[in-house]
Coordinates of N, CA and C in Angstrom, one line a residue:
M1 N 38.1 -16.5 -7.2 CA 37.3 -17.3 -6.3 C 36.1 -16.4 -5.9
I2 N 34.9 -17.1 -5.9 CA 33.7 -16.4 -5.4 C 33.1 -17.4 -4.4
R3 N 32.9 -16.9 -3.2 CA 32.4 -17.7 -2.1 C 31.1 -17.1 -1.5
L4 N 30.1 -17.9 -1.5 CA 28.8 -17.4 -1.0 C 28.5 -18.0 0.4
H5 N 28.3 -17.2 1.3 CA 27.9 -17.7 2.7 C 26.4 -17.6 2.7
A6 N 25.7 -18.7 3.0 CA 24.3 -18.9 2.8 C 23.6 -19.7 3.9
V7 N 22.3 -19.5 4.0 CA 21.4 -20.3 4.7 C 20.3 -20.8 3.8
P8 N 20.1 -22.1 3.6 CA 19.1 -22.6 2.7 C 17.7 -22.0 3.0
G9 N 17.0 -21.5 2.0 CA 15.7 -21.0 2.2 C 15.7 -19.5 2.6
S10 N 16.8 -18.8 2.5 CA 16.9 -17.4 2.9 C 17.2 -16.5 1.7
R11 N 17.4 -15.2 2.0 CA 17.7 -14.3 0.9 C 19.0 -14.7 0.1
S12 N 19.8 -15.5 0.7 CA 21.1 -15.8 0.0 C 20.7 -16.6 -1.3
F13 N 19.5 -17.2 -1.4 CA 19.1 -17.9 -2.6 C 19.1 -16.9 -3.8
R14 N 18.8 -15.7 -3.6 CA 18.8 -14.7 -4.7 C 20.2 -14.6 -5.3
V15 N 21.2 -14.5 -4.5 CA 22.6 -14.4 -5.0 C 23.0 -15.7 -5.7
H16 N 22.7 -16.8 -5.2 CA 23.0 -18.1 -5.8 C 22.4 -18.2 -7.1
W17 N 21.1 -17.8 -7.2 CA 20.3 -17.9 -8.5 C 20.9 -17.0 -9.5
L18 N 21.3 -15.8 -9.1 CA 21.8 -14.8 -10.1 C 23.2 -15.4 -10.6
L19 N 24.0 -15.9 -9.7 CA 25.3 -16.5 -10.2 C 25.0 -17.6 -11.2
A20 N 24.0 -18.5 -10.9 CA 23.7 -19.6 -11.8 C 23.2 -19.1 -13.1
E21 N 22.5 -18.0 -13.2 CA 22.0 -17.4 -14.4 C 23.3 -16.9 -15.2
M22 N 24.3 -16.5 -14.5 CA 25.5 -16.0 -15.2 C 26.5 -17.2 -15.5
G23 N 26.1 -18.4 -15.1 CA 27.0 -19.5 -15.4 C 28.2 -19.6 -14.5
I24 N 28.0 -19.0 -13.3 CA 29.1 -18.9 -12.3 C 28.8 -19.9 -11.2
E25 N 29.6 -20.8 -10.8 CA 29.4 -21.7 -9.7 C 30.3 -21.3 -8.6
P26 N 29.7 -20.8 -7.5 CA 30.5 -20.3 -6.4 C 30.8 -21.4 -5.4
E27 N 31.8 -21.2 -4.6 CA 32.0 -22.0 -3.4 C 30.9 -21.7 -2.5
I28 N 30.3 -22.7 -1.8 CA 29.2 -22.4 -0.9 C 29.5 -22.8 0.5
E29 N 29.3 -21.9 1.4 CA 29.5 -22.1 2.9 C 28.1 -22.0 3.4
N30 N 27.4 -23.2 3.8 CA 26.1 -23.2 4.3 C 26.1 -23.1 5.9
Y31 N 25.2 -22.4 6.4 CA 25.1 -22.2 7.9 C 23.7 -22.6 8.3
R32 N 23.5 -22.8 9.6 CA 22.2 -23.0 10.2 C 21.9 -22.0 11.2
I33 N 20.7 -21.4 11.2 CA 20.4 -20.4 12.1 C 20.3 -21.0 13.5
A34 N 19.8 -22.2 13.6 CA 19.5 -22.8 14.9 C 20.7 -23.1 15.7
N35 N 21.8 -23.4 15.1 CA 23.0 -23.8 15.9 C 24.0 -22.6 16.2
G36 N 23.6 -21.4 15.9 CA 24.4 -20.3 16.2 C 25.6 -20.1 15.4
S37 N 25.7 -20.8 14.2 CA 26.9 -20.7 13.4 C 27.1 -19.3 12.8
L38 N 26.1 -18.5 12.7 CA 26.2 -17.1 12.2 C 26.7 -16.2 13.3
N39 N 26.6 -16.6 14.5 CA 26.9 -15.7 15.6 C 28.3 -16.0 16.2
T40 N 29.3 -16.1 15.3 CA 30.7 -16.4 15.7 C 31.5 -15.2 15.3
E41 N 32.6 -15.1 15.9 CA 33.5 -13.9 15.6 C 34.0 -14.0 14.2
D42 N 34.3 -15.2 13.7 CA 34.8 -15.3 12.3 C 33.7 -14.8 11.3
Y43 N 32.5 -15.3 11.5 CA 31.4 -14.9 10.6 C 31.1 -13.4 10.7
R44 N 31.1 -12.9 11.9 CA 30.7 -11.5 12.0 C 31.8 -10.6 11.5
A45 N 33.0 -11.1 11.2 CA 34.0 -10.4 10.5 C 33.6 -10.2 9.0
L46 N 32.8 -11.1 8.5 CA 32.3 -11.0 7.2 C 31.0 -10.2 7.1
N47 N 30.1 -10.4 8.0 CA 28.8 -9.7 8.1 C 28.6 -9.4 9.6
P48 N 28.8 -8.1 9.9 CA 28.7 -7.7 11.4 C 27.3 -8.0 11.9
A49 N 26.3 -8.0 11.1 CA 24.9 -8.3 11.6 C 24.6 -9.7 11.9
G50 N 25.6 -10.6 11.5 CA 25.4 -12.0 11.7 C 24.2 -12.6 10.9
R51 N 24.1 -12.1 9.6 CA 23.0 -12.6 8.7 C 23.6 -13.0 7.4
V52 N 22.8 -13.6 6.6 CA 23.2 -14.0 5.2 C 22.4 -13.1 4.3
P53 N 22.9 -13.0 3.0 CA 24.2 -13.5 2.5 C 25.4 -12.7 2.8
A54 N 26.5 -13.3 2.6 CA 27.8 -12.5 2.5 C 28.5 -13.2 1.3
L55 N 29.0 -12.3 0.4 CA 29.6 -12.8 -0.8 C 31.1 -12.3 -0.9
E56 N 32.0 -13.2 -1.0 CA 33.4 -12.8 -1.2 C 33.6 -12.9 -2.7
V57 N 33.9 -11.7 -3.3 CA 34.0 -11.6 -4.8 C 34.9 -10.5 -5.1
D58 N 35.7 -10.6 -6.2 CA 36.6 -9.5 -6.7 C 37.4 -8.9 -5.6
G59 N 37.9 -9.7 -4.6 CA 38.7 -9.2 -3.6 C 38.1 -8.4 -2.5
I60 N 36.7 -8.4 -2.5 CA 36.0 -7.7 -1.4 C 34.9 -8.7 -0.8
T61 N 34.3 -8.3 0.3 CA 33.2 -9.0 0.8 C 32.0 -8.1 0.8
M62 N 30.9 -8.5 0.3 CA 29.7 -7.8 0.2 C 28.6 -8.4 1.0
I63 N 27.7 -7.6 1.6 CA 26.5 -8.1 2.3 C 25.3 -7.4 1.6
E64 N 24.1 -7.8 2.0 CA 22.8 -7.2 1.5 C 22.6 -7.7 0.1
S65 N 21.6 -8.6 0.0 CA 21.3 -9.3 -1.3 C 21.0 -8.3 -2.5
G66 N 20.3 -7.2 -2.2 CA 20.0 -6.3 -3.2 C 21.2 -5.6 -3.7
A67 N 22.1 -5.2 -2.8 CA 23.4 -4.5 -3.2 C 24.3 -5.5 -4.0
I68 N 24.3 -6.8 -3.6 CA 25.1 -7.8 -4.2 C 24.6 -8.0 -5.7
L69 N 23.3 -8.1 -5.9 CA 22.8 -8.3 -7.2 C 23.1 -7.1 -8.1
E70 N 22.9 -5.9 -7.6 CA 23.2 -4.7 -8.4 C 24.7 -4.7 -8.8
Y71 N 25.6 -5.0 -7.8 CA 27.0 -5.0 -8.1 C 27.3 -6.1 -9.2
L72 N 26.8 -7.3 -9.0 CA 27.1 -8.3 -10.0 C 26.6 -8.0 -11.4
C73 N 25.4 -7.4 -11.5 CA 24.9 -7.0 -12.8 C 25.8 -5.9 -13.4
E74 N 26.2 -4.9 -12.6 CA 27.0 -3.8 -13.1 C 28.4 -4.2 -13.5
T75 N 29.0 -5.2 -12.8 CA 30.4 -5.6 -13.1 C 30.4 -6.7 -14.1
R76 N 29.3 -7.3 -14.4 CA 29.2 -8.4 -15.4 C 28.0 -8.1 -16.3
P77 N 28.1 -7.0 -17.0 CA 26.9 -6.5 -17.8 C 26.7 -7.4 -19.0
E78 N 27.6 -8.2 -19.4 CA 27.4 -9.0 -20.6 C 26.3 -10.0 -20.5
H79 N 25.8 -10.3 -19.3 CA 24.8 -11.3 -19.1 C 23.4 -10.6 -19.2
G80 N 23.3 -9.3 -19.3 CA 22.1 -8.6 -19.6 C 21.0 -8.7 -18.5
L81 N 21.5 -8.9 -17.2 CA 20.5 -9.1 -16.1 C 20.2 -7.8 -15.3
G82 N 21.0 -6.8 -15.6 CA 20.7 -5.5 -15.0 C 20.2 -4.5 -16.1
R83 N 20.0 -3.3 -15.6 CA 19.6 -2.2 -16.5 C 20.5 -1.0 -16.1
P84 N 21.5 -0.7 -16.9 CA 22.5 0.3 -16.5 C 22.0 1.7 -16.6
P85 N 22.7 2.7 -16.0 CA 22.4 4.1 -16.1 C 22.2 4.5 -17.5
G86 N 21.1 5.2 -17.8 CA 20.8 5.6 -19.2 C 19.9 4.7 -19.9
D87 N 19.7 3.5 -19.4 CA 18.7 2.6 -19.9 C 17.3 3.1 -19.6
P88 N 16.4 3.0 -20.6 CA 15.0 3.6 -20.3 C 14.3 2.8 -19.1
E89 N 14.7 1.6 -18.8 CA 14.1 0.8 -17.8 C 14.8 0.9 -16.5
R90 N 15.9 1.7 -16.4 CA 16.7 1.8 -15.2 C 15.9 2.1 -13.9
A91 N 15.1 3.1 -14.0 CA 14.3 3.5 -12.8 C 13.4 2.4 -12.3
E92 N 12.7 1.8 -13.3 CA 11.8 0.7 -12.9 C 12.6 -0.5 -12.3
F93 N 13.7 -0.8 -12.9 CA 14.5 -1.9 -12.4 C 14.9 -1.6 -11.0
L94 N 15.3 -0.4 -10.6 CA 15.7 -0.1 -9.2 C 14.5 -0.2 -8.3
V95 N 13.4 0.3 -8.8 CA 12.2 0.3 -7.9 C 11.8 -1.2 -7.5
W96 N 11.8 -2.1 -8.5 CA 11.4 -3.4 -8.3 C 12.5 -4.2 -7.5
I97 N 13.8 -3.9 -7.7 CA 14.8 -4.5 -6.9 C 14.6 -4.2 -5.4
H98 N 14.2 -3.0 -5.1 CA 14.1 -2.6 -3.7 C 12.7 -2.9 -3.1
Y99 N 11.7 -2.9 -4.0 CA 10.4 -3.2 -3.5 C 10.3 -4.7 -3.1
A100 N 11.2 -5.5 -3.6 CA 11.3 -6.9 -3.1 C 11.5 -7.0 -1.6
E101 N 12.2 -6.0 -1.0 CA 12.4 -6.0 0.4 C 11.2 -5.6 1.2
T102 N 10.3 -4.9 0.6 CA 9.0 -4.6 1.2 C 8.2 -5.9 1.5
V103 N 8.2 -6.8 0.4 CA 7.6 -8.1 0.5 C 8.3 -9.0 1.5
A104 N 9.7 -9.0 1.4 CA 10.5 -9.9 2.2 C 10.4 -9.5 3.7
T105 N 10.3 -8.2 4.0 CA 10.2 -7.8 5.4 C 8.9 -8.4 6.1
A106 N 7.8 -8.3 5.3 CA 6.5 -8.9 5.9 C 6.7 -10.4 6.1
I107 N 7.3 -11.1 5.2 CA 7.5 -12.5 5.3 C 8.4 -12.8 6.5
Q108 N 9.5 -12.0 6.6 CA 10.4 -12.1 7.8 C 9.7 -12.0 9.1
N109 N 8.8 -11.0 9.2 CA 8.1 -10.8 10.5 C 7.2 -12.0 10.8
L110 N 6.6 -12.6 9.7 CA 5.8 -13.8 9.9 C 6.6 -15.0 10.3
N111 N 7.8 -15.1 9.6 CA 8.7 -16.2 10.0 C 9.1 -16.1 11.5
L112 N 9.3 -14.9 11.9 CA 9.7 -14.8 13.3 C 8.7 -15.3 14.3
Q113 N 7.4 -15.1 13.9 CA 6.3 -15.5 14.8 C 6.1 -17.0 14.6
Q114 N 6.1 -17.5 13.3 CA 5.6 -18.8 13.0 C 6.6 -19.9 13.1
I115 N 7.9 -19.5 12.9 CA 8.9 -20.5 12.9 C 9.9 -20.4 14.0
F116 N 10.3 -19.2 14.3 CA 11.5 -19.1 15.2 C 11.2 -18.9 16.7
L117 N 9.9 -18.6 17.0 CA 9.6 -18.5 18.5 C 9.6 -20.0 19.0
P118 N 10.3 -20.3 20.1 CA 10.4 -21.7 20.5 C 9.2 -22.3 21.1
D119 N 8.3 -21.5 21.6 CA 7.0 -22.0 22.2 C 5.8 -21.4 21.4
P120 N 5.0 -22.3 20.8 CA 3.8 -21.8 20.1 C 3.0 -20.8 20.9
A121 N 3.0 -21.0 22.2 CA 2.1 -20.1 23.0 C 2.6 -18.6 23.0
M122 N 3.9 -18.4 22.5 CA 4.4 -17.1 22.4 C 4.0 -16.3 21.2
R123 N 3.4 -17.1 20.3 CA 2.9 -16.4 19.0 C 1.7 -15.6 19.2
S124 N 1.6 -14.5 18.5 CA 0.5 -13.6 18.7 C -0.4 -13.7 17.4
P125 N -1.6 -14.2 17.5 CA -2.5 -14.3 16.3 C -2.8 -12.9 15.8
T126 N -2.9 -11.9 16.7 CA -3.2 -10.5 16.3 C -2.0 -10.0 15.4
V127 N -0.8 -10.1 15.9 CA 0.3 -9.6 15.1 C 0.4 -10.4 13.8
M128 N 0.2 -11.7 13.8 CA 0.3 -12.5 12.6 C -0.8 -12.1 11.6
G129 N -2.0 -11.8 12.1 CA -3.1 -11.4 11.2 C -2.8 -10.0 10.5
I130 N -2.2 -9.1 11.3 CA -1.8 -7.8 10.8 C -0.7 -8.0 9.7
E131 N 0.3 -8.8 10.0 CA 1.4 -9.0 9.0 C 0.9 -9.7 7.8
V132 N 0.0 -10.7 7.9 CA -0.5 -11.3 6.7 C -1.3 -10.3 5.8
R133 N -2.1 -9.4 6.4 CA -2.8 -8.4 5.6 C -1.8 -7.5 5.0
R134 N -0.7 -7.1 5.7 CA 0.3 -6.2 5.1 C 1.0 -6.9 3.9
L135 N 1.3 -8.2 4.1 CA 1.9 -9.0 3.0 C 1.0 -9.0 1.8
A136 N -0.3 -9.3 2.0 CA -1.3 -9.4 0.9 C -1.4 -8.1 0.2
T137 N -1.4 -7.0 0.9 CA -1.4 -5.6 0.3 C -0.2 -5.4 -0.5
A138 N 1.0 -5.8 0.0 CA 2.3 -5.6 -0.7 C 2.3 -6.4 -2.0
L139 N 1.6 -7.5 -2.0 CA 1.7 -8.4 -3.2 C 0.8 -7.9 -4.3
K140 N -0.2 -7.1 -4.0 CA -1.2 -6.6 -5.0 C -0.6 -5.9 -6.2
P141 N 0.4 -4.9 -6.0 CA 1.0 -4.3 -7.1 C 1.8 -5.3 -8.0
L142 N 2.4 -6.2 -7.3 CA 3.1 -7.3 -8.1 C 2.2 -8.1 -8.9
E143 N 1.0 -8.5 -8.4 CA 0.0 -9.2 -9.1 C -0.4 -8.4 -10.3
K144 N -0.6 -7.2 -10.2 CA -1.1 -6.3 -11.3 C 0.0 -6.2 -12.3
R145 N 1.3 -6.1 -11.9 CA 2.4 -5.9 -12.8 C 2.5 -7.1 -13.8
V146 N 2.4 -8.3 -13.2 CA 2.7 -9.5 -14.0 C 1.4 -10.1 -14.6
S147 N 0.3 -9.4 -14.5 CA -0.9 -9.8 -15.1 C -0.9 -9.6 -16.6
G148 N -0.1 -8.6 -17.1 CA -0.1 -8.3 -18.5 C 1.3 -8.6 -19.2
Q149 N 2.2 -9.1 -18.4 CA 3.5 -9.4 -19.0 C 4.2 -10.5 -18.2
D150 N 5.2 -11.2 -18.9 CA 5.8 -12.4 -18.3 C 6.7 -12.0 -17.1
Y151 N 7.4 -10.9 -17.2 CA 8.3 -10.5 -16.1 C 8.1 -9.0 -15.7
L152 N 8.8 -8.6 -14.7 CA 8.6 -7.3 -14.1 C 8.9 -6.2 -15.1
L153 N 9.9 -6.4 -16.0 CA 10.2 -5.4 -17.0 C 9.7 -5.8 -18.3
A154 N 9.2 -4.9 -19.1 CA 8.7 -5.2 -20.4 C 9.7 -5.8 -21.3
S155 N 11.0 -5.5 -21.2 CA 12.0 -6.0 -22.0 C 12.4 -7.5 -21.7
G156 N 11.9 -8.0 -20.6 CA 12.2 -9.4 -20.3 C 12.8 -9.6 -18.9
F157 N 13.3 -10.8 -18.7 CA 13.8 -11.3 -17.4 C 15.0 -10.4 -17.0
S158 N 15.1 -10.2 -15.6 CA 16.2 -9.4 -15.1 C 16.4 -9.8 -13.6
A159 N 17.4 -9.2 -13.0 CA 17.7 -9.4 -11.6 C 16.6 -9.0 -10.7
A160 N 15.7 -8.1 -11.2 CA 14.6 -7.7 -10.4 C 13.7 -8.9 -10.2
D161 N 13.5 -9.7 -11.2 CA 12.7 -11.0 -11.0 C 13.4 -11.9 -10.0
I162 N 14.7 -12.0 -10.0 CA 15.4 -12.8 -9.1 C 15.2 -12.4 -7.7
M163 N 15.1 -11.1 -7.5 CA 14.8 -10.6 -6.1 C 13.5 -11.1 -5.6
F164 N 12.5 -11.3 -6.5 CA 11.2 -11.8 -6.0 C 11.1 -13.3 -6.0
G165 N 12.0 -14.0 -6.6 CA 12.0 -15.5 -6.7 C 11.9 -16.1 -5.3
F166 N 12.7 -15.5 -4.4 CA 12.7 -15.9 -3.0 C 11.4 -15.6 -2.3
G167 N 10.9 -14.3 -2.5 CA 9.8 -13.8 -1.7 C 8.4 -14.4 -2.1
V168 N 8.2 -14.6 -3.4 CA 6.9 -15.1 -3.9 C 6.6 -16.5 -3.4
E169 N 7.6 -17.4 -3.5 CA 7.4 -18.7 -3.0 C 7.1 -18.7 -1.5
A170 N 7.9 -17.9 -0.7 CA 7.7 -17.9 0.7 C 6.4 -17.2 1.1
A171 N 5.9 -16.3 0.3 CA 4.7 -15.6 0.5 C 3.5 -16.6 0.5
F172 N 3.6 -17.6 -0.4 CA 2.5 -18.5 -0.5 C 2.3 -19.4 0.7
H173 N 3.2 -19.4 1.6 CA 3.0 -20.1 2.9 C 2.0 -19.3 3.8
Y174 N 1.8 -18.0 3.4 CA 1.0 -17.2 4.3 C -0.2 -16.6 3.6
V175 N -0.3 -16.5 2.3 CA -1.4 -16.0 1.6 C -2.0 -17.1 0.7
Y176 N -3.3 -17.0 0.4 CA -3.9 -18.0 -0.5 C -3.4 -17.7 -2.0
R177 N -2.9 -18.8 -2.6 CA -2.4 -18.7 -3.9 C -3.5 -18.3 -4.9
D178 N -4.7 -18.8 -4.6 CA -5.8 -18.6 -5.6 C -6.2 -17.1 -5.7
K179 N -5.8 -16.3 -4.7 CA -6.1 -14.9 -4.8 C -5.1 -14.1 -5.6
F180 N -4.1 -14.8 -6.0 CA -3.0 -14.2 -6.8 C -2.7 -15.1 -8.0
P181 N -3.6 -15.3 -8.9 CA -3.4 -16.2 -10.1 C -2.2 -15.8 -11.0
A182 N -2.1 -14.5 -11.2 CA -1.0 -14.0 -12.1 C 0.3 -14.2 -11.4
L183 N 0.4 -14.0 -10.1 CA 1.6 -14.1 -9.3 C 2.0 -15.6 -9.3
Q184 N 1.0 -16.5 -9.2 CA 1.3 -17.9 -9.2 C 1.9 -18.3 -10.5
A185 N 1.3 -17.9 -11.6 CA 1.8 -18.2 -12.9 C 3.2 -17.6 -13.1
Y186 N 3.5 -16.4 -12.6 CA 4.8 -15.8 -12.6 C 5.8 -16.6 -11.9
H187 N 5.5 -17.1 -10.7 CA 6.4 -17.9 -10.0 C 6.7 -19.2 -10.7
E188 N 5.7 -19.8 -11.3 CA 5.9 -21.0 -12.1 C 6.9 -20.7 -13.3
R189 N 6.8 -19.6 -13.9 CA 7.8 -19.2 -15.0 C 9.2 -19.1 -14.4
L190 N 9.3 -18.5 -13.3 CA 10.6 -18.3 -12.6 C 11.2 -19.7 -12.2
A191 N 10.4 -20.5 -11.6 CA 10.8 -21.8 -11.1 C 11.2 -22.7 -12.2
A192 N 10.7 -22.5 -13.4 CA 11.0 -23.4 -14.5 C 12.4 -23.1 -15.2
R193 N 13.0 -22.0 -14.8 CA 14.3 -21.6 -15.4 C 15.3 -22.6 -14.9
P194 N 16.2 -23.1 -15.8 CA 17.2 -24.0 -15.3 C 18.1 -23.5 -14.2
A195 N 18.5 -22.2 -14.3 CA 19.3 -21.7 -13.2 C 18.7 -21.7 -11.9
Y196 N 17.4 -21.4 -11.8 CA 16.6 -21.5 -10.6 C 16.6 -22.9 -10.0
Q197 N 16.4 -23.8 -10.9 CA 16.4 -25.2 -10.5 C 17.8 -25.7 -10.0
A198 N 18.8 -25.2 -10.6 CA 20.2 -25.5 -10.2 C 20.5 -24.9 -8.8
A199 N 20.1 -23.7 -8.6 CA 20.4 -23.1 -7.3 C 19.6 -23.7 -6.2
L200 N 18.3 -24.1 -6.5 CA 17.5 -24.7 -5.6 C 18.0 -26.1 -5.2
A201 N 18.5 -26.8 -6.1 CA 19.0 -28.2 -5.9 C 20.3 -28.1 -5.0
A202 N 21.1 -27.0 -5.2 CA 22.3 -26.9 -4.5 C 22.0 -26.5 -3.0
Q203 N 20.8 -25.9 -2.7 CA 20.5 -25.6 -1.3 C 20.3 -26.9 -0.5
G204 N 19.8 -27.9 -1.1 CA 19.5 -29.1 -0.4 C 18.1 -29.0 0.2
P205 N 17.6 -30.0 0.9 CA 16.2 -30.0 1.4 C 16.0 -29.2 2.7
D206 N 17.1 -28.8 3.4 CA 17.0 -28.3 4.7 C 16.8 -26.8 4.7
T207 N 15.6 -26.4 4.3 CA 15.2 -25.0 4.4 C 14.2 -24.7 5.5
I208 N 14.0 -23.5 5.9 CA 13.2 -23.1 7.0 C 11.7 -23.6 6.7
Y209 N 11.4 -23.7 5.4 CA 10.0 -24.1 5.1 C 9.7 -25.6 5.1
T210 N 10.7 -26.4 5.5 CA 10.4 -27.8 5.6 C 9.9 -28.1 7.0
Q211 N 9.9 -27.1 7.9 CA 9.4 -27.4 9.2 C 7.8 -27.4 9.2
D212 N 7.3 -28.0 10.2 CA 5.8 -28.0 10.4 C 5.3 -26.6 10.6
F213 N 4.2 -26.2 10.0 CA 3.6 -25.0 10.2 C 2.3 -25.1 11.1
Y214 N 2.2 -24.2 12.1 CA 1.0 -24.2 12.9 C -0.1 -23.4 12.0
E215 N -1.3 -23.4 12.5 CA -2.3 -22.7 11.8 C -2.0 -21.2 11.8
V216 N -2.1 -20.5 10.7 CA -1.8 -19.1 10.6 C -3.0 -18.4 9.9
P217 N -3.4 -17.2 10.3 CA -4.4 -16.5 9.6 C -3.9 -16.2 8.2
R218 N -4.6 -16.4 7.1 CA -4.2 -16.2 5.8 C -4.9 -15.0 5.2
G219 N -4.2 -14.4 4.3 CA -4.7 -13.2 3.6 C -5.0 -13.4 2.2

């Protein structure tokens, strides 16, 4: 049994997508941030931080999407989505896996301002402007990387790309797509993958990005 604890439109999408690429259909427990369902004693027994994802797999419970992806790639190497120790691309693979959190953190900070503050008057245009610039700066190396190749690694698609599948789409809510043409084409390649589409459909329409957006400074 593999059970994924998830929130639609969150980092848990990374795990669901990787499992779909592996042909694994997990049991899904969906939660909503707004109703406090992550802040229960039962859920905190799975993830003490009260966040998603949490994955019950192989008799253990794992948290942190990057760690989960690395674990699944290492325990299921036949799918070729990781780069094991000794592989010439191993170092690059690890760098991109973890650089995805640099991008995701900037997006998270913007989401906190733009979506989760209950009163629009509480939002800080100054903070949002700074975070948008930080996000745009973090995206530039990614734009350069995929300008000359289809995926982050020269050998082809990997779990490192899956780590960015969540972040790139979310980033385009805050930065102008036209400033990142290679990144836009990269996201289109990712989104065209059948496993991406299957994981996206399983989330349903209720993601954080279906909410109305107020005007935000863009980078």
